[in-house]
Coordinates of C-alpha atoms in Angstrom, one line a residue:
Chain A
M1 CA -139.8 147.4 -32.7
L2 CA -139.4 145.8 -29.4
K3 CA -139.6 148.3 -26.6
F4 CA -137.4 147.8 -23.5
N5 CA -140.5 148.1 -21.3
D6 CA -142.1 145.3 -23.1
I7 CA -139.4 142.8 -22.3
S8 CA -140.0 140.6 -19.3
L9 CA -138.2 141.4 -16.0
R10 CA -136.2 138.2 -16.3
N11 CA -134.9 139.1 -19.8
K12 CA -134.3 142.7 -18.8
L13 CA -132.0 141.6 -16.0
I14 CA -130.1 139.2 -18.3
L15 CA -129.9 141.9 -21.0
M16 CA -128.6 144.5 -18.6
Q17 CA -125.9 142.2 -17.2
V18 CA -124.8 141.0 -20.7
F19 CA -124.8 144.6 -22.0
T20 CA -122.8 145.9 -19.0
S21 CA -120.2 143.2 -19.3
V22 CA -119.9 143.6 -23.1
V23 CA -119.4 147.4 -22.7
V24 CA -116.8 146.9 -19.9
F25 CA -114.9 144.2 -21.7
G26 CA -115.0 146.3 -24.9
I27 CA -113.5 149.2 -23.2
V28 CA -110.8 147.1 -21.4
F29 CA -109.9 145.3 -24.6
G30 CA -109.8 148.6 -26.5
V31 CA -107.5 150.1 -24.0
F32 CA -105.3 147.0 -24.1
I33 CA -105.0 147.0 -27.8
I34 CA -104.2 150.7 -27.9
T35 CA -101.5 150.3 -25.2
D36 CA -100.2 147.3 -26.9
V37 CA -99.9 148.9 -30.3
N38 CA -98.4 152.0 -28.8
S39 CA -95.8 150.0 -26.8
Y40 CA -95.0 148.0 -29.9
K41 CA -94.4 151.3 -31.8
Q42 CA -92.3 152.7 -29.0
R43 CA -90.2 149.5 -28.9
K44 CA -89.8 149.8 -32.6
V45 CA -88.8 153.4 -32.4
D46 CA -86.3 152.6 -29.6
S47 CA -84.7 149.7 -31.5
M48 CA -84.5 151.7 -34.7
V49 CA -83.1 154.8 -32.9
S50 CA -80.4 152.6 -31.4
I51 CA -79.6 151.1 -34.8
A52 CA -79.4 154.6 -36.2
Q53 CA -77.1 155.5 -33.3
V54 CA -74.8 152.6 -34.0
L55 CA -74.8 153.5 -37.8
A56 CA -74.0 157.1 -36.9
T57 CA -71.1 156.0 -34.7
N58 CA -69.8 153.6 -37.3
S59 CA -70.0 156.1 -40.2
I60 CA -68.1 158.9 -38.5
S61 CA -64.7 157.8 -40.0
S62 CA -66.3 157.1 -43.3
I63 CA -67.4 160.7 -43.5
Q64 CA -64.2 162.0 -42.2
F65 CA -62.2 160.1 -44.7
Q66 CA -64.6 160.6 -47.6
D67 CA -65.2 156.9 -48.1
P68 CA -68.9 156.5 -49.2
E69 CA -68.2 152.9 -50.3
S70 CA -67.5 151.7 -46.8
A71 CA -70.7 153.5 -45.6
T72 CA -72.8 152.0 -48.4
E73 CA -71.4 148.6 -47.6
M74 CA -72.4 149.0 -44.0
L75 CA -75.9 150.0 -45.1
Q76 CA -76.1 147.0 -47.3
E77 CA -75.1 144.7 -44.5
L78 CA -77.8 146.3 -42.4
Q79 CA -80.5 145.1 -44.7
T80 CA -79.6 141.5 -44.0
V81 CA -79.7 142.1 -40.2
S82 CA -82.9 144.2 -40.2
P83 CA -85.0 143.4 -43.4
E84 CA -87.7 145.7 -42.2
I85 CA -85.4 148.7 -43.0
I86 CA -86.3 149.3 -46.6
H87 CA -84.3 152.4 -47.1
S88 CA -81.3 153.8 -45.3
E89 CA -79.4 156.9 -46.0
I90 CA -76.4 158.8 -44.7
T91 CA -76.1 162.5 -45.4
N92 CA -73.2 164.8 -44.9
K93 CA -73.1 168.0 -43.0
E94 CA -74.8 169.9 -45.9
G95 CA -77.6 167.4 -46.1
Q96 CA -76.4 165.8 -49.4
V97 CA -76.6 162.1 -49.7
F98 CA -73.3 160.6 -48.8
A99 CA -74.3 156.9 -48.9
S100 CA -77.7 155.2 -49.3
Y101 CA -79.2 151.8 -49.9
S102 CA -82.8 150.9 -50.9
K103 CA -84.3 147.5 -51.0
P104 CA -85.2 146.7 -54.5
E105 CA -88.8 147.4 -55.6
T106 CA -89.7 149.6 -52.7
E107 CA -91.1 153.0 -52.7
T108 CA -88.9 155.5 -51.0
F109 CA -89.6 158.9 -49.6
S110 CA -87.6 162.0 -49.1
I111 CA -87.0 161.3 -45.4
P112 CA -85.6 164.6 -44.3
Q113 CA -88.7 166.4 -45.6
I114 CA -91.0 163.9 -43.8
L115 CA -89.2 164.2 -40.5
H116 CA -88.9 168.1 -40.4
G117 CA -86.2 167.8 -37.8
K118 CA -88.0 165.3 -35.6
S119 CA -86.0 162.2 -34.6
Y120 CA -88.8 159.9 -35.7
S121 CA -92.2 159.9 -37.3
F122 CA -94.9 157.4 -38.2
V123 CA -96.4 157.8 -41.7
G124 CA -99.0 155.1 -42.6
Q125 CA -97.2 151.8 -42.5
Q126 CA -93.8 153.5 -42.4
L127 CA -91.5 154.6 -39.6
F128 CA -88.9 157.2 -40.3
V129 CA -86.0 157.6 -38.0
S130 CA -83.1 160.0 -38.0
N131 CA -80.0 160.3 -35.9
P132 CA -77.2 162.9 -36.0
I133 CA -73.6 161.8 -36.7
K134 CA -71.5 163.6 -34.2
S135 CA -67.7 163.9 -33.9
N136 CA -66.3 165.9 -31.0
N137 CA -69.8 167.3 -30.4
E138 CA -70.0 168.6 -33.9
V139 CA -72.7 167.3 -36.2
I140 CA -71.0 166.0 -39.4
G141 CA -73.9 164.3 -40.9
R142 CA -77.2 162.4 -40.3
V143 CA -78.4 158.8 -40.6
Y144 CA -81.9 158.3 -41.9
L145 CA -83.9 155.0 -41.8
E146 CA -87.2 154.1 -43.4
V147 CA -88.8 151.1 -41.7
T148 CA -91.8 149.2 -42.9
L149 CA -94.2 148.1 -40.2
T150 CA -95.9 145.1 -41.8
E151 CA -95.5 143.3 -38.5
L152 CA -97.6 146.0 -36.8
Q153 CA -100.5 145.2 -39.1
Q154 CA -100.3 141.5 -38.3
I155 CA -100.1 142.3 -34.6
K156 CA -103.1 144.6 -34.8
Q157 CA -105.1 142.0 -36.7
Y158 CA -104.1 139.3 -34.2
K159 CA -105.1 141.5 -31.3
Y160 CA -108.4 142.4 -32.8
E161 CA -109.2 138.7 -33.5
L162 CA -108.2 137.8 -30.0
A163 CA -110.3 140.6 -28.5
L164 CA -113.3 139.5 -30.5
I165 CA -113.0 135.9 -29.4
L166 CA -112.6 136.9 -25.8
L167 CA -115.5 139.3 -26.1
L168 CA -117.7 136.4 -27.4
V169 CA -116.5 134.2 -24.6
A170 CA -117.2 137.0 -22.1
L171 CA -120.7 137.4 -23.7
V172 CA -121.5 133.7 -23.3
F173 CA -120.2 133.6 -19.7
S174 CA -122.0 136.8 -18.7
F175 CA -125.1 135.4 -20.2
L176 CA -124.8 132.1 -18.3
I177 CA -124.1 134.0 -15.1
A178 CA -126.9 136.4 -15.7
V179 CA -129.3 133.5 -16.3
L180 CA -128.2 131.9 -13.0
V181 CA -128.1 135.1 -10.9
Q182 CA -131.3 136.7 -12.2
G183 CA -133.3 133.7 -10.9
Y184 CA -132.6 135.0 -7.3
L185 CA -134.2 138.3 -8.1
S186 CA -136.8 137.5 -10.6
A187 CA -138.0 134.2 -9.2
R188 CA -139.6 135.8 -6.1
L189 CA -141.3 138.5 -8.2
L190 CA -142.4 136.0 -10.8
N191 CA -143.8 133.8 -8.0
L192 CA -145.8 136.8 -6.8
V193 CA -147.0 137.5 -10.3
N194 CA -148.1 133.9 -10.7
V195 CA -150.1 134.1 -7.5
V196 CA -151.8 137.3 -8.6
R197 CA -152.6 135.7 -12.0
K198 CA -154.1 132.7 -10.3
I199 CA -156.2 134.8 -8.0
R200 CA -157.5 136.8 -11.0
K201 CA -158.4 133.7 -12.9
T202 CA -160.0 131.6 -10.2
G203 CA -161.0 134.3 -7.7
E204 CA -159.8 132.0 -5.0
I205 CA -157.5 133.5 -2.4
T206 CA -154.9 131.0 -1.6
K207 CA -152.4 130.8 1.2
A208 CA -149.9 133.6 1.9
V209 CA -147.0 134.0 -0.5
E210 CA -143.8 132.7 1.2
D211 CA -140.7 134.8 1.1
K212 CA -137.6 134.9 3.3
G213 CA -135.9 138.1 2.1
K214 CA -135.8 141.5 3.7
D215 CA -135.5 143.7 0.6
E216 CA -138.1 145.7 -1.4
I217 CA -139.5 142.6 -3.0
A218 CA -140.1 141.1 0.5
T219 CA -141.9 144.4 1.5
L220 CA -144.1 144.1 -1.6
I221 CA -144.9 140.4 -0.8
Q222 CA -145.7 141.2 2.8
A223 CA -148.0 144.1 1.8
F224 CA -149.7 141.8 -0.8
N225 CA -150.2 139.1 1.8
K226 CA -151.7 141.5 4.2
L227 CA -154.1 142.8 1.6
M228 CA -155.2 139.3 0.6
E229 CA -155.7 138.5 4.3
E230 CA -158.0 141.5 4.7
I231 CA -160.0 140.6 1.6
R232 CA -160.4 137.1 2.8
E233 CA -161.7 138.4 6.2
N234 CA -164.1 140.7 4.5
Q235 CA -165.5 138.0 2.3
K236 CA -165.9 135.7 5.2
K237 CA -167.8 138.4 7.1
K238 CA -170.0 139.1 4.1
D239 CA -170.9 135.4 3.7
E240 CA -171.6 135.1 7.4
F241 CA -173.8 138.2 7.2
I242 CA -175.8 136.8 4.2
G243 CA -176.2 133.5 5.9
I244 CA -177.4 134.9 9.2
A245 CA -179.6 137.6 7.6
S246 CA -181.4 135.1 5.3
H247 CA -181.9 132.7 8.1
E248 CA -183.2 135.3 10.5
L249 CA -185.5 136.7 7.7
K250 CA -186.9 133.3 6.9
T251 CA -188.3 132.4 10.3
P252 CA -190.6 135.5 10.8
L253 CA -191.5 135.3 7.1
T254 CA -192.8 131.7 7.4
S255 CA -194.9 132.8 10.3
I256 CA -196.3 135.8 8.5
K257 CA -197.1 133.6 5.5
G258 CA -199.0 131.1 7.6
Y259 CA -201.2 133.7 9.1
V260 CA -201.8 135.5 5.8
E261 CA -202.8 132.2 4.1
M262 CA -205.2 131.5 6.9
L263 CA -206.6 135.0 6.5
N264 CA -206.9 134.3 2.8
M265 CA -209.0 131.2 3.5
L266 CA -211.2 132.8 6.2
E267 CA -211.8 136.2 4.5
Q268 CA -215.2 136.4 2.7
D269 CA -215.3 140.0 1.8
A270 CA -214.2 140.4 -1.8
Q271 CA -212.5 143.6 -1.4
K272 CA -210.6 142.6 1.7
K273 CA -209.7 139.2 0.1
Q274 CA -208.1 141.1 -2.8
F275 CA -205.9 143.0 -0.4
V276 CA -204.9 139.8 1.4
K277 CA -204.1 138.1 -1.9
K278 CA -201.8 141.0 -2.9
A279 CA -200.1 140.7 0.5
L280 CA -199.7 137.0 -0.1
N281 CA -198.2 137.6 -3.5
N282 CA -195.6 139.9 -2.1
I283 CA -194.9 137.5 0.8
N284 CA -194.2 134.8 -1.9
K285 CA -191.9 137.2 -3.7
L286 CA -190.1 138.0 -0.5
E287 CA -189.9 134.3 0.4
R288 CA -188.3 133.6 -3.0
L289 CA -185.8 136.4 -2.5
V290 CA -184.8 135.0 0.9
K291 CA -184.5 131.6 -0.6
D292 CA -182.2 132.9 -3.3
L293 CA -180.1 134.6 -0.7
L294 CA -179.9 131.4 1.2
D295 CA -178.8 129.6 -1.9
V296 CA -176.1 132.2 -2.5
S297 CA -174.8 131.8 1.0
K298 CA -174.9 128.0 0.6
I299 CA -173.0 128.2 -2.7
Q300 CA -170.4 130.5 -1.2
S301 CA -170.0 128.3 1.9
G302 CA -170.0 125.2 -0.4
Q303 CA -173.0 123.7 1.4
L304 CA -175.2 123.5 -1.6
Q305 CA -176.2 119.9 -2.4
L306 CA -177.6 118.8 -5.7
E307 CA -180.3 116.2 -5.8
M308 CA -179.3 114.3 -8.9
K309 CA -181.8 112.0 -10.6
E310 CA -183.3 111.1 -14.1
F311 CA -186.2 113.1 -15.4
N312 CA -187.9 114.0 -18.7
I313 CA -186.8 117.2 -20.2
D314 CA -190.0 117.8 -22.2
E315 CA -192.1 117.6 -19.1
L316 CA -189.9 120.1 -17.3
L317 CA -190.1 122.5 -20.3
N318 CA -193.8 122.4 -20.5
E319 CA -194.3 122.8 -16.8
T320 CA -192.0 125.9 -16.6
V321 CA -193.5 127.6 -19.7
N322 CA -197.0 127.0 -18.4
A323 CA -196.1 128.3 -14.9
S324 CA -194.5 131.5 -16.3
Q325 CA -197.5 132.0 -18.7
M326 CA -199.8 131.8 -15.8
V327 CA -198.0 134.6 -14.0
S328 CA -197.7 136.9 -17.0
E329 CA -200.7 138.8 -18.2
T330 CA -198.9 141.0 -20.8
H331 CA -196.8 138.4 -22.6
R332 CA -197.5 135.3 -24.5
I333 CA -194.9 132.6 -24.4
V334 CA -194.5 130.5 -27.6
K335 CA -192.7 127.2 -27.4
R336 CA -191.0 126.1 -30.7
G337 CA -189.3 123.0 -31.7
N338 CA -190.3 119.3 -31.5
P339 CA -190.3 117.5 -28.2
V340 CA -187.1 115.4 -27.8
D341 CA -188.7 113.0 -25.4
E342 CA -185.5 112.1 -23.5
M343 CA -184.6 111.4 -20.0
I344 CA -181.7 113.5 -18.6
Y345 CA -179.7 113.2 -15.4
G346 CA -179.5 116.3 -13.2
D347 CA -181.1 118.3 -10.4
R348 CA -184.6 118.9 -11.6
Q349 CA -185.4 121.6 -9.2
R350 CA -182.3 123.7 -9.9
I351 CA -182.7 123.5 -13.7
E352 CA -186.3 124.5 -13.3
Q353 CA -185.2 127.5 -11.2
V354 CA -182.7 128.5 -14.0
L355 CA -185.4 128.3 -16.7
L356 CA -187.9 130.2 -14.5
N357 CA -185.4 132.9 -13.9
L358 CA -184.6 133.2 -17.6
L359 CA -188.3 133.4 -18.5
S360 CA -189.1 135.9 -15.8
N361 CA -186.2 138.1 -16.9
A362 CA -187.3 137.8 -20.5
I363 CA -190.8 139.0 -19.5
K364 CA -189.5 141.7 -17.2
Y365 CA -187.1 143.2 -19.8
S366 CA -189.1 143.0 -23.0
P367 CA -192.0 145.2 -24.2
G368 CA -195.5 143.8 -23.8
N369 CA -197.6 141.8 -26.3
P370 CA -195.2 140.4 -28.8
G371 CA -194.5 136.8 -28.3
N372 CA -191.4 135.6 -26.7
R373 CA -189.6 132.6 -27.9
K374 CA -188.5 129.6 -26.0
N375 CA -186.9 126.7 -27.7
Chain B
M1 CA -65.6 177.7 -34.1
D2 CA -63.0 179.6 -35.8
L3 CA -64.0 181.2 -39.0
L4 CA -60.9 180.0 -40.7
F5 CA -61.6 176.5 -39.8
K6 CA -65.1 176.7 -41.0
K7 CA -63.8 178.0 -44.3
F8 CA -61.3 175.1 -44.3
L9 CA -64.0 172.5 -43.8
L10 CA -66.0 174.1 -46.5
V11 CA -63.0 173.6 -48.8
I12 CA -62.9 169.9 -47.9
V13 CA -66.6 169.5 -48.5
A14 CA -66.2 171.2 -51.8
A15 CA -63.4 168.9 -52.6
S16 CA -65.5 165.9 -51.8
L17 CA -68.4 167.2 -53.8
A18 CA -66.1 167.5 -56.8
G19 CA -65.7 163.8 -56.2
T20 CA -62.6 163.3 -58.1
L21 CA -59.0 164.2 -57.4
S22 CA -58.2 164.7 -61.0
A23 CA -60.4 167.7 -61.0
Q24 CA -58.5 169.2 -58.1
N25 CA -55.4 171.2 -58.1
G26 CA -52.4 170.5 -55.9
Q27 CA -53.6 172.8 -53.0
Q28 CA -56.9 171.1 -52.8
E29 CA -55.3 167.7 -52.7
A30 CA -53.0 169.0 -50.0
N31 CA -56.0 170.3 -48.0
L32 CA -57.7 166.9 -48.2
K33 CA -54.6 165.1 -47.1
A34 CA -54.1 167.5 -44.2
A35 CA -57.7 166.9 -43.2
F36 CA -57.0 163.2 -43.3
I37 CA -53.9 163.6 -41.2
Y38 CA -55.9 165.6 -38.7
N39 CA -58.6 162.9 -38.6
F40 CA -56.0 160.2 -38.3
T41 CA -54.9 161.7 -35.0
K42 CA -58.4 161.2 -33.6
Y43 CA -58.2 157.5 -34.1
I44 CA -54.6 156.9 -33.0
D45 CA -53.7 156.1 -29.4
W46 CA -50.2 157.3 -28.5
G47 CA -50.3 155.5 -25.3
S48 CA -47.5 156.6 -23.0
Y49 CA -45.8 158.6 -25.8
N50 CA -46.6 162.2 -26.7
R51 CA -46.4 163.6 -23.2
D52 CA -45.3 167.0 -24.3
S53 CA -47.5 170.0 -24.1
L54 CA -47.2 170.4 -27.9
F55 CA -48.3 168.3 -30.8
I56 CA -45.7 168.5 -33.5
I57 CA -46.2 167.6 -37.1
G58 CA -43.1 167.4 -39.2
V59 CA -43.2 167.6 -42.9
A60 CA -40.3 166.2 -44.9
G61 CA -40.0 168.1 -48.2
D62 CA -41.4 171.4 -49.3
S63 CA -45.0 170.5 -49.8
P64 CA -48.2 172.6 -50.1
I65 CA -49.6 170.5 -47.2
I66 CA -47.6 172.6 -44.8
Q67 CA -49.9 175.5 -45.6
S68 CA -53.0 173.3 -45.1
L69 CA -51.7 171.9 -41.9
N70 CA -50.9 175.3 -40.6
A71 CA -54.5 176.3 -41.3
I72 CA -55.7 173.4 -39.1
A73 CA -53.1 174.1 -36.4
S74 CA -54.2 177.7 -36.0
A75 CA -57.9 176.6 -35.7
D76 CA -57.8 173.4 -33.8
R77 CA -56.0 171.3 -31.2
I78 CA -54.9 167.7 -31.3
N79 CA -55.2 165.6 -28.2
N80 CA -56.0 168.9 -26.5
K81 CA -52.6 170.2 -27.4
R82 CA -51.4 173.1 -29.5
V83 CA -50.3 172.0 -32.9
I84 CA -47.0 173.0 -34.4
V85 CA -46.2 172.3 -38.0
K86 CA -42.6 172.4 -39.1
T87 CA -40.5 171.4 -42.1
I88 CA -37.8 168.9 -41.4
N89 CA -34.7 168.7 -43.4
T90 CA -32.3 166.8 -41.1
G91 CA -32.5 163.5 -39.2
A92 CA -32.1 165.4 -35.9
E93 CA -35.3 167.3 -36.4
I94 CA -37.3 164.1 -36.7
A95 CA -36.9 163.2 -33.0
D96 CA -39.2 165.9 -31.6
C97 CA -42.1 165.0 -33.9
D98 CA -45.3 163.2 -33.1
V99 CA -46.3 162.8 -36.7
I100 CA -44.0 162.8 -39.7
F101 CA -45.4 163.4 -43.1
I102 CA -43.0 162.2 -45.8
S103 CA -44.0 164.2 -48.9
N104 CA -43.1 163.2 -52.4
K105 CA -40.8 166.2 -52.4
S106 CA -38.7 164.9 -49.5
R107 CA -35.0 165.0 -50.1
M108 CA -34.2 162.5 -47.4
S109 CA -34.6 158.9 -48.3
L110 CA -37.4 156.9 -46.8
N111 CA -35.0 154.5 -45.2
Y112 CA -33.0 157.3 -43.6
I113 CA -36.1 158.9 -42.1
L114 CA -37.4 155.5 -40.8
S115 CA -34.0 154.8 -39.3
K116 CA -34.2 158.1 -37.4
T117 CA -37.7 157.6 -36.2
R118 CA -38.1 156.6 -32.6
P119 CA -41.2 154.8 -31.2
G120 CA -44.3 156.9 -30.6
V121 CA -44.0 158.7 -34.0
L122 CA -46.7 158.2 -36.6
T123 CA -45.2 158.1 -40.1
I124 CA -47.4 159.0 -43.1
S125 CA -46.3 159.0 -46.7
E126 CA -47.8 159.7 -50.1
Q127 CA -46.0 157.4 -52.6
P128 CA -46.9 154.0 -53.9
G129 CA -45.1 151.2 -52.1
F130 CA -44.1 153.3 -49.0
A131 CA -46.4 151.6 -46.7
E132 CA -44.9 148.2 -47.6
A133 CA -41.6 149.8 -47.1
G134 CA -42.4 150.7 -43.5
T135 CA -44.6 153.9 -43.0
A136 CA -47.7 153.5 -40.9
F137 CA -50.0 155.2 -43.4
N138 CA -49.6 155.9 -47.1
F139 CA -51.9 157.9 -49.3
V140 CA -52.9 156.4 -52.6
V141 CA -55.4 157.3 -55.3
V142 CA -57.8 154.6 -56.2
N143 CA -60.5 155.2 -58.8
N144 CA -59.7 158.9 -58.6
R145 CA -60.4 158.9 -54.8
L146 CA -58.0 159.5 -52.1
K147 CA -57.5 156.4 -50.0
F148 CA -54.9 155.3 -47.6
E149 CA -52.9 152.2 -46.9
A150 CA -52.1 151.1 -43.3
N151 CA -49.1 149.0 -42.2
L152 CA -50.1 147.3 -39.0
K153 CA -46.6 146.0 -38.3
A154 CA -45.2 149.5 -38.7
L155 CA -47.9 150.8 -36.3
S156 CA -47.2 148.3 -33.6
T157 CA -43.4 148.8 -34.1
A158 CA -44.0 152.5 -33.5
G159 CA -46.0 151.6 -30.3
L160 CA -49.2 153.1 -31.6
K161 CA -52.8 151.8 -31.7
A162 CA -55.1 152.7 -34.5
G163 CA -58.9 152.6 -34.0
S164 CA -60.9 150.0 -35.8
Q165 CA -63.1 152.7 -37.3
L166 CA -60.0 154.0 -39.0
L167 CA -58.6 150.7 -40.0
K168 CA -61.8 149.5 -41.6
L169 CA -61.4 152.2 -44.2
A170 CA -57.7 151.5 -44.8
I171 CA -56.1 149.3 -47.3
I172 CA -54.1 146.9 -45.1
V173 CA -50.6 146.1 -46.4
D174 CA -47.7 144.1 -45.0

């Protein structure tokens, strides 16, 4: 399952905005539908109560003069005016049915029982209404109406469909707006992220990240820029230090080497000559180290120049293997494979350096005696 | 409400429940007619007539309806007036009345009564053809139910106005 934290910032912002608008619109539409349905019901109740009142007024004389036919006629006429009234009934003072009319093929209920003395009641798709028939402030009967609310179902469905369509439109719009607006927030962060990625990949510290805002993202970018600036300064100082140190080391070392070489040539005493040789060996090692340091500083400052030319690879291999073999007394270097006898284009000195380093490391970090392979 | 009147209404309801007039005896029919007469007065506008403090119902002939009307008169008022029920035997007695009920036991002829009736008096009868002859309302029995005929010309001649709610139930005659 996708976790919220795994989603990118950009999509999070879009998701949040879309979700918020859907929730808000959902609530608003819900309230509107409920209000609408309720107001429709109230209107229906009002209109049916007034019809019941008119019926009550018009049926006073019918009850007074014991004329159910006229009342029934009136109820029948009512059906043509308001077809939604499926059952109407006039009862006398004692609650007995005085006149009634039902639409054919409709289920009718005992309305007085449903109403329990209330003036109206909704039961499922039916509305039941009752109104007293009064003459001289005396109740002489009641009018009951049963109204079917098929229209309500249609209205409800229509409203639901409309709300759904509007919700979808809102969804699309909020998505589009979110896509546009999130760019303002996320673009700056994403820019920073891209710079960090680039630095991690290349190790190269580029120019400062530009930003014009004054919010938290701006603070973050400023802090990042300051950090990068400090790192760059430190690196520069380190490079300078290496360059200076190696250079300053090289000069006295060359002088020492010259004198020790001279000493080596002049010394006749075997024991003394051995000491001088050892000193010379260590001077050579030190010289190589200084040279390596110089190379490093050259590489870092970009001053290293390659001397490109064509040379024979087999010659180079033989030379390096022999040179390494001469230095090592504990290891035997075995060269395998057939000579390729080809000229290659490159810096001969640097490739030789690489091979020598590889061999010297191999000798240094492997146990004595067994042969080391070099293809 | 007066107990008697309640009782009276109960009788009416009982009569209507019975449904048919054939099943009723004379007194029950009289009660029903009396109730009708009382209800008529609710729908009739006497206009400038009937200014007295009393509402007088005259009954021509010795009919059981007198008893029924007296029951109503003792319980209720008409047009907010005390109701007096009296039997009329002579033309002179007709003059004071607001309503005249010409029972089928009347010894005076219809024409005589009508000739003595001044405007502002509601005439009610209970014999076939009387409405056509000139009474405002006439009780008839149709399908075993008590109905009434109304003569609009007679009503307007008497200077009275009947409510539409009443007339819609009436059988209109000329």
